[in-house]
Amino acid sequence: MKRLPVLAFLVWVCALFYVGIFLFVGGFLLVRLEVNRTSTCEDVLLPSSAGSGSDFCHAQPRFRRAVVLIIDALKADFARYDPSNLSPRPYENKLPVLDELVASRPAHGRLFTFQADPPTTTMQRIKGFTTGSLPTFIDVGNNFASSAILEDNLIHQLGQAGKRVVFMGDDTWENLFPKKFHRSLPFPSFNVKDLHTVDNGILQHIYPTMKGDDWDVLIAHFLGVDHCGHRYGPDHPAMADKLTQMNGVIRSVVEHLQNDTLLVVMGDHGMTDTGDHGGESPKETEAALFLYSPSPLFPAPETKADPTVVPQTDLVPTLALLLGVPIPYSSVGQVLLPLFPLPGQAEGQGGGPDRAEALWINVKQVNRFLETYSSMAKDIPPDRLSELQAAFARVSAAYLSALHQGEPASPELIRSMQAYLSSVRDTCRASWARFHPVKMAAGLVLLAGACLLCYVLSELSSAVLAEGGVLRAPLVVGLCVAGCVAVAQLSSQGYVDVHWCLAAAAASSEVLFLWRNCRRSNRSSSSSQKGRVAPPRLLSAALVVLLLRCASLLSDSYVIAEGRAVTFLLCSLGLYVPLRLNWDGLLLPPPAPDSQKPPGALPGLPAWVVRREGAALCLSLCVLVGSLYLSLAMHACREEQGGTCQPSPFLSPLARVQDSRLRNMHYLLSVAALAGWTHLLYRWLRHYGNLNSPGVAVVAARWLLPGAAVLTGLHWAVGSAPEDAFRGLAELIRLAQSALPRAACAVLGLGAALLWLDPLTVFLKHRAPAGPHRAASAPPPPPSYRASIGISPQAELHHLIPQLYQRIRRSLEDGPAEGGAGEDGRPAVEAYGLGTVYSAPLLLFAGLLGLGLLLLHPESMAPAFLLLLLEAAALLHIHAACSTLYSQQGDYSKAFSVPWAPVVLWSLAATQFFHATGHLPTFPSLQWGAAFVGFPDGHTGTLLPATLVTLNTFSAHILFAVACPLLLFWPLVCEVRWNRSGRSGGGEESEDVIMEMRLRENPQQFSSALLQLAVRYLLVSGAQVLASVCAAAVLRRHLMVWQVFAPKLMFEASGFVVGSVCLLLGVTLILRVDMAVSGWFKRLLPDTSR
Amino acid sequence: MWDTEIRGMASAHAIIASSIFMATILPAILLEKFSVYGSHLVWLYSVAGSVAVVNIAVFWLLGISPPTKRHTLSHKVSKLVRSCLYFLLSCLFFHTVVVLYGAPLLESALETFSLAVLLSTMTTLRCLCMLGPNVQAWIRVFSRDGAMSVWDTSLQITTGCSVLGAWLGAFPIPLDWDRPWQVWPISCTLGSTVGFLTGLLVAPVWIHWHRKQLIYKSK
Ligand SMILES: [Zn+2]
Ligand SMILES: [Zn+2]
C-alpha cells in the first residue's frame, strides 16, 4: 500500500485549509495600531496665560495620594444597598458601608455604575482603565500570555511624575507593568479554586503600608469575589462571606484614609448568573465604581445632569488630573465632571483645574492623539476626521476667547467640549472595528478552492494514487511562487507579508493540481471511465443535510441553538437511512423467490441475513436516537437563550454540588459510565480475539486502560470531596489531587506509546504439526493461559483466520515451501485477532485518548462520554449494516469506498458532542477548570494550560477525527456476522471470512479508500468552516457579529485545525499498523514455510 | 381506465382538501374567539376529525379497501378493533419520534400528542383505509416497486409530503422573529397540513404526468 503519498496528500490538503483560515482570520479580526508615544509634563496643554502655570506636573495637585481598591468582578448589583429588601440573596446588601458613606457624607462619596467595554476579561479591563483606550477583539486570546503594555498608561505617567506606586494583589498587573511599581506584592491569580490566597495576602500588607509613608498611589486588586463567582456562582453562601469580608476591608481602609487621599473602589467587570464573564451582556459589563475622600470630593450637590453610568475609559483622565499627572497619550476617555469644581469655585478646593480647564486639557490631549493616529493609520474615514477637526477648531476658538476675556466658560462651551470628546470616542469605536476585505476575500476563495480540491480528490483518489508523483509539481510550483512573491514584496515594500506569500503558494499549487487533473480527465474521458470525476448524484440526503447545516451557520438564531439544530439534523439523517433502504426494497428480504427465476442470478444475500442486518440496523438506530436524546440533557446554555434554557445539572463539578446525596448519585453515575467505557472497549477487543497476543499493545489494553480508569475514579473521589469535610487530611488530598491525574495521564501516555511501538494485536497459534516443526518463533502457550482469558470455543471459532496463511502462501508461491505444514488440508497457523488487526489498535488508541480527555472534564460529564461511545458504535453499525444491505445491489466492486452519508453523520456527531460535553462556541464558556487538572496550584508557563483547555474544548472533535478510519473497517469487521454463519449452513466457503485482510489483498484499493475517506471527512468539516467564514464575512456589520459569528468562526476554525491534526494522527496510526503487519508477514512466511 | 381512475382520485382528493378548508372556516363562523393560532388545538382537532371522517367515507364509498375474504361479523369487528389499536399505536409512535426530535417531554405534552394525532390522521389513517391493518403491506407500499395501484402511489406521495411538511415546520421555531406561529407545535401542524394539501394536489398531477412509467404489478 502507498503510505507516504496518502499522508502527503492529506497534509497538503490540510495545509491549504490552514492557509485559507489564516488569511481570512488575519483580515477579519480587528486590529488597532498602538501609538507608542507618551505624554510628558512638558506637553503644553494649558494655555500659558492660565493661572496654574505652564507645567502642570509641578503644580499643586488636588490629591496627593490615592488608594485604588479593585474588587474583581464587583458587579454593579453587589454594591447597591436596599434596606427594604428583608430576605436578600447571598450577593445582595452585603456592602452596606458604601451606602452609609454616601448617605452620611454626600459631598465626599458617590456610587456609580462602571461601564466596561467588552471583552470583559480581567486583563482587557486592566488595559482599558489604565490606558484609556478601547480594546480589540484579538486581545481576548492574550489573557493567557499577558504581556507588558507598551502604550502610554496611567502607571507609567505616575512613575514619570515621581509618584511611588505600590501594588498588591492579582499578578496580572505585574505581567502588564513589569518593573513599573515602586513596590509590588503579586499573588498568583490563575487558580480560580483558590478563594483566599490573594485576598489574605493583600490584607496582611495593606494596613501596614497605608500607615507607612513610602507610597503615593496604592493599588490593591482583590480576586476572591471573582473566584467565588467562577467556583460557586453568585448565588452561594460563599459569595455572601466574601462580600462581607470586602465590606470590612472598605470600612477599615476608609478609617485609615487621610485628608489628601482619594479612595477608588471598583470592579473591573460584572458576572453572569453562573459567575462567568467575558461577553458583552449587561450583567457582565456593569461593574461598580465608588469614589470617596475624607475631604469634600464633589464640589456641587448631585444633580439630574450628573452621570450615573461611567465608561471605564473615563477613569484614566479623571485620575490623572486629580493626581496632577498628564493624561496618557492614547486615552480617549473623558474627565468625570462632577469631581471638578465649577469655574470660579476652584479656589476653595485646594489645587487642580476647574471643570472647564480639565475639559480643555482633555480635549487637547484627545485631539493630539487623533492627529497622531490618523497620520499613522488610515482607518478613520477622512470625512469624519475633518468633521472632528472642525469641531475641535470651534471649541478651541470659543475656549480661548473666553479665557482672554477673563470670563468663566459658559455651560454651552462645556457641553460642546463634552460632545466633541464623546464623538471622538464613538468614531474610534466604529473605525477600530475595521476589516481587511482583500485578505478576507482571498481567504474565502482559498477555502472554497480547498473544498473543491477535496471533492475532486475524493472522486479521483484511486487514479491519483495510481499515477504517483502527482503532488510533486504543485508543491514545487507553490514554493517557487511563494519565493517570487516574497522577493517582489521585499523589493517593492521592504518587508515580507507572510499572508500573501502563503496565499500565493497555496493558490498556485491548488490551481496547478486542478488544472492537470482537468486536462487528464479530458484526455482519458474518451478512452476509459477511470480517472474521471463522476457526476455527483445531486440532492442526496447527506448532501441536503450538509447544506442545511452550512446554511444554519449563517443565521444567528441557529448558531445560538446549534446544539439542538445539529441533533435534529443528525436524527433526521439517521432516520432517513432505513426509510431509504426500504424505498430501495433492500431493508426486508425479497419476497419468496420466484420459481421461474434461476437461483443465483442476483448476488443476493440469504433472506435471514437480510432480516438480521435489518434488525441490527434498527437496533443501532434506536441506540443512536436514544443517545442523541439523552445527550440533549448535557447541554449548556448561552447567555442569549435567556431564561428558557436551563443549564445541565451535569455541568458543574461535583465539589459545587451541595446536596451530599445528589453528589454521591452523580459520582456513582460517573463511575458507572467510566466502567462502561472501559468495559465496552475491553469486551470488543476480547470478542475479536485481540487480547491474546504477546505484544505490548495488549498490555495497554489489559492493564493500562483499566488502570487509568481506576485512577480517574479515585481522582474524582478526591476532587469531589467537600473541602471542609476532611480538614486533617488536607495535605494528603492536595497531594492526591495533583498526583492522581498525573499518574492517570502517565499511564495513558504509556499505553499510547506502547501502541505506537508495536500496534499488532495478533496472536499466532501453531497447530500440532503433521510434519517436522520448528517451534522457534512463537511457542504454543500453556493451556492455562487460554483458559484464563476466558475465550469460549465459539469465540475461538469466530476469530481465527485459519486459511489466511495458506492463501498467502499460495499467492506468493515460494517454491521450496511445498512440503509445509498444511498438507492435511487444515491450516498450520491460526491467527487470533488478525481480522481486526487495523481497527483494534485504532479503537484502543481512541479509548485511551477518550479517557485522557474525560479526565479534563467535570466528573459528571462521564455519562456524556459513554453516550459518545454508544453513538459512535451505533453509527458504525448502521454504516456496516447499510453497506451489507446495499451489497445486494451488486456493486460490491467499490467495496471499501465509504459513501457520503456516514461521513456526514460522523462529522455532525463530532459537533453534536461538542455541545453534549457542555461546550458552547463562546469564549466565556471555555472550561478553564481543565487547566488545573493535575495542577491544583496553577501553572508557571502558558503553553501547558492552553493545551489542556484546547484539548478539553475540542475533545469531541478529537475523538471522532481520530476514530474516523474506523468507518472504513467496520463493514469488514461486521462481515463475519453473516458470512461465518453462512458457512455453517454449508453453502459458503470459509475463505470469505478474512475481514480486514481484504484490505491487505487489495493494497491499492485500501490506500485509495483511506485517502478518500479522510478527504471526505476533511471536506465535510471544511465546508462547515467555509460556511461560518462566509457568515462572518457577509454579516460583519451584523449586530451579533462579535457575540455570535466571530466566536463561532474562531471555534469552528480551531475545531477544524484540531480535528484535522487528529485525523492525520489516526491515519498515521493505520499506516503504522500496516507497516507492522507487513513486517509480521515477512517474518512469518520464511519461518513457517521452511 | 387510467383517466377514470385518475379523475376519481382527483375528485376524492379535492373533497378531502375542501374538508380541511371547511374545518378551518366553519368553526371560525360558528365559534366565538376562534383563531388558528389562538385556539390552535380546536382547529387541529377539527381538521383532524374532518380529514378522518371524509377519508373513511370516501374510501368506504369508493371501495378501495382490500377485498376481505371472509365477511363474518366477528372478522369485521376484529379488523375494526385492530385498526383502532394501530391508529393509537401510530399516535404514540409519532409522539415518541417528535419527542426524540427535541420536543419538550413533559410541558406541552398535550400539544405534542395532538400533533401526533394529526400526523397519524394524515398518514396512518389513510394507510388503514387503503390497505387495512396490515403492517407488512404498509412497509411494502413505501418502497420503489411496492405500489400496486394509483392509490398506492398517491398514498406514497401524500404521506411523504405530510411528514416532510411537519419536518420543515420545525425549522422556523428557533428563529427570533417572535411570531405567533412559531410557538410549538403550530408551525409543525401548519407544515404538515400544508404538506398534506400539497400532496393531495400533486399526486393526481404527478401520476398523470408519469402514467407511461407507472406499471403496476397485479396483486
Ligand atoms: Zn476580572
Ligand atoms: Zn474572572
PDB file of C-alpha atoms in Angstrom, chain A residues 548 555-558 561 564 568 571-572 575 580 582-585 588 625 629 632, chain B residues 97 99-103 105 139 142-145 156 167 170-172 174-176:
ATOM      1  CA  LEU A 548     -28.777  22.686   5.807  1.00  0.00           C
ATOM      2  CA  SER A 555     -28.226  32.660  11.000  1.00  0.00           C
ATOM      3  CA  ASP A 556     -27.556  33.842  14.498  1.00  0.00           C
ATOM      4  CA  SER A 557     -30.644  32.091  15.838  1.00  0.00           C
ATOM      5  CA  TYR A 558     -29.423  28.752  14.588  1.00  0.00           C
ATOM      6  CA  ALA A 561     -29.499  26.925  19.052  1.00  0.00           C
ATOM      7  CA  ARG A 564     -30.319  21.270  19.124  1.00  0.00           C
ATOM      8  CA  PHE A 568     -32.146  17.476  14.791  1.00  0.00           C
ATOM      9  CA  CYS A 571     -31.591  12.441  13.935  1.00  0.00           C
ATOM     10  CA  SER A 572     -33.162  13.201  10.563  1.00  0.00           C
ATOM     11  CA  LEU A 575     -33.963   8.050  10.433  1.00  0.00           C
ATOM     12  CA  ARG A 580     -34.327   4.954   2.042  1.00  0.00           C
ATOM     13  CA  ASN A 582     -36.931   0.338   2.417  1.00  0.00           C
ATOM     14  CA  TRP A 583     -37.660   2.526  -0.566  1.00  0.00           C
ATOM     15  CA  ASP A 584     -34.945   0.681  -2.451  1.00  0.00           C
ATOM     16  CA  GLY A 585     -36.505  -2.563  -1.331  1.00  0.00           C
ATOM     17  CA  LEU A 588     -36.665  -6.565   4.034  1.00  0.00           C
ATOM     18  CA  VAL A 625     -31.593   8.150  18.622  1.00  0.00           C
ATOM     19  CA  TYR A 629     -31.914  12.271  23.088  1.00  0.00           C
ATOM     20  CA  LEU A 632     -29.553  16.741  24.974  1.00  0.00           C
TER      21      LEU A 632
ATOM     22  CA  VAL B  97     -40.442  10.384  17.412  1.00  0.00           C
ATOM     23  CA  VAL B  99     -40.098  13.968  21.440  1.00  0.00           C
ATOM     24  CA  LEU B 100     -36.889  12.332  20.303  1.00  0.00           C
ATOM     25  CA  TYR B 101     -36.507  15.092  17.778  1.00  0.00           C
ATOM     26  CA  GLY B 102     -36.310  17.506  20.652  1.00  0.00           C
ATOM     27  CA  ALA B 103     -39.881  18.414  21.595  1.00  0.00           C
ATOM     28  CA  LEU B 105     -41.043  15.911  27.183  1.00  0.00           C
ATOM     29  CA  ILE B 139     -43.960  -1.357   4.581  1.00  0.00           C
ATOM     30  CA  PHE B 142     -43.318   2.521   0.783  1.00  0.00           C
ATOM     31  CA  SER B 143     -40.728   1.048  -1.490  1.00  0.00           C
ATOM     32  CA  ARG B 144     -39.914   1.963  -5.026  1.00  0.00           C
ATOM     33  CA  ASP B 145     -41.578  -1.006  -6.664  1.00  0.00           C
ATOM     34  CA  GLN B 156     -46.814   7.405  -1.007  1.00  0.00           C
ATOM     35  CA  TRP B 167     -40.244  18.253   9.425  1.00  0.00           C
ATOM     36  CA  ALA B 170     -39.781  22.673  12.786  1.00  0.00           C
ATOM     37  CA  PHE B 171     -37.271  24.910  11.043  1.00  0.00           C
ATOM     38  CA  PRO B 172     -38.643  28.342  11.954  1.00  0.00           C
ATOM     39  CA  PRO B 174     -35.532  28.688  16.773  1.00  0.00           C
ATOM     40  CA  LEU B 175     -35.662  31.943  14.804  1.00  0.00           C
ATOM     41  CA  ASP B 176     -36.045  35.057  16.913  1.00  0.00           C
TER      42      ASP B 176
END
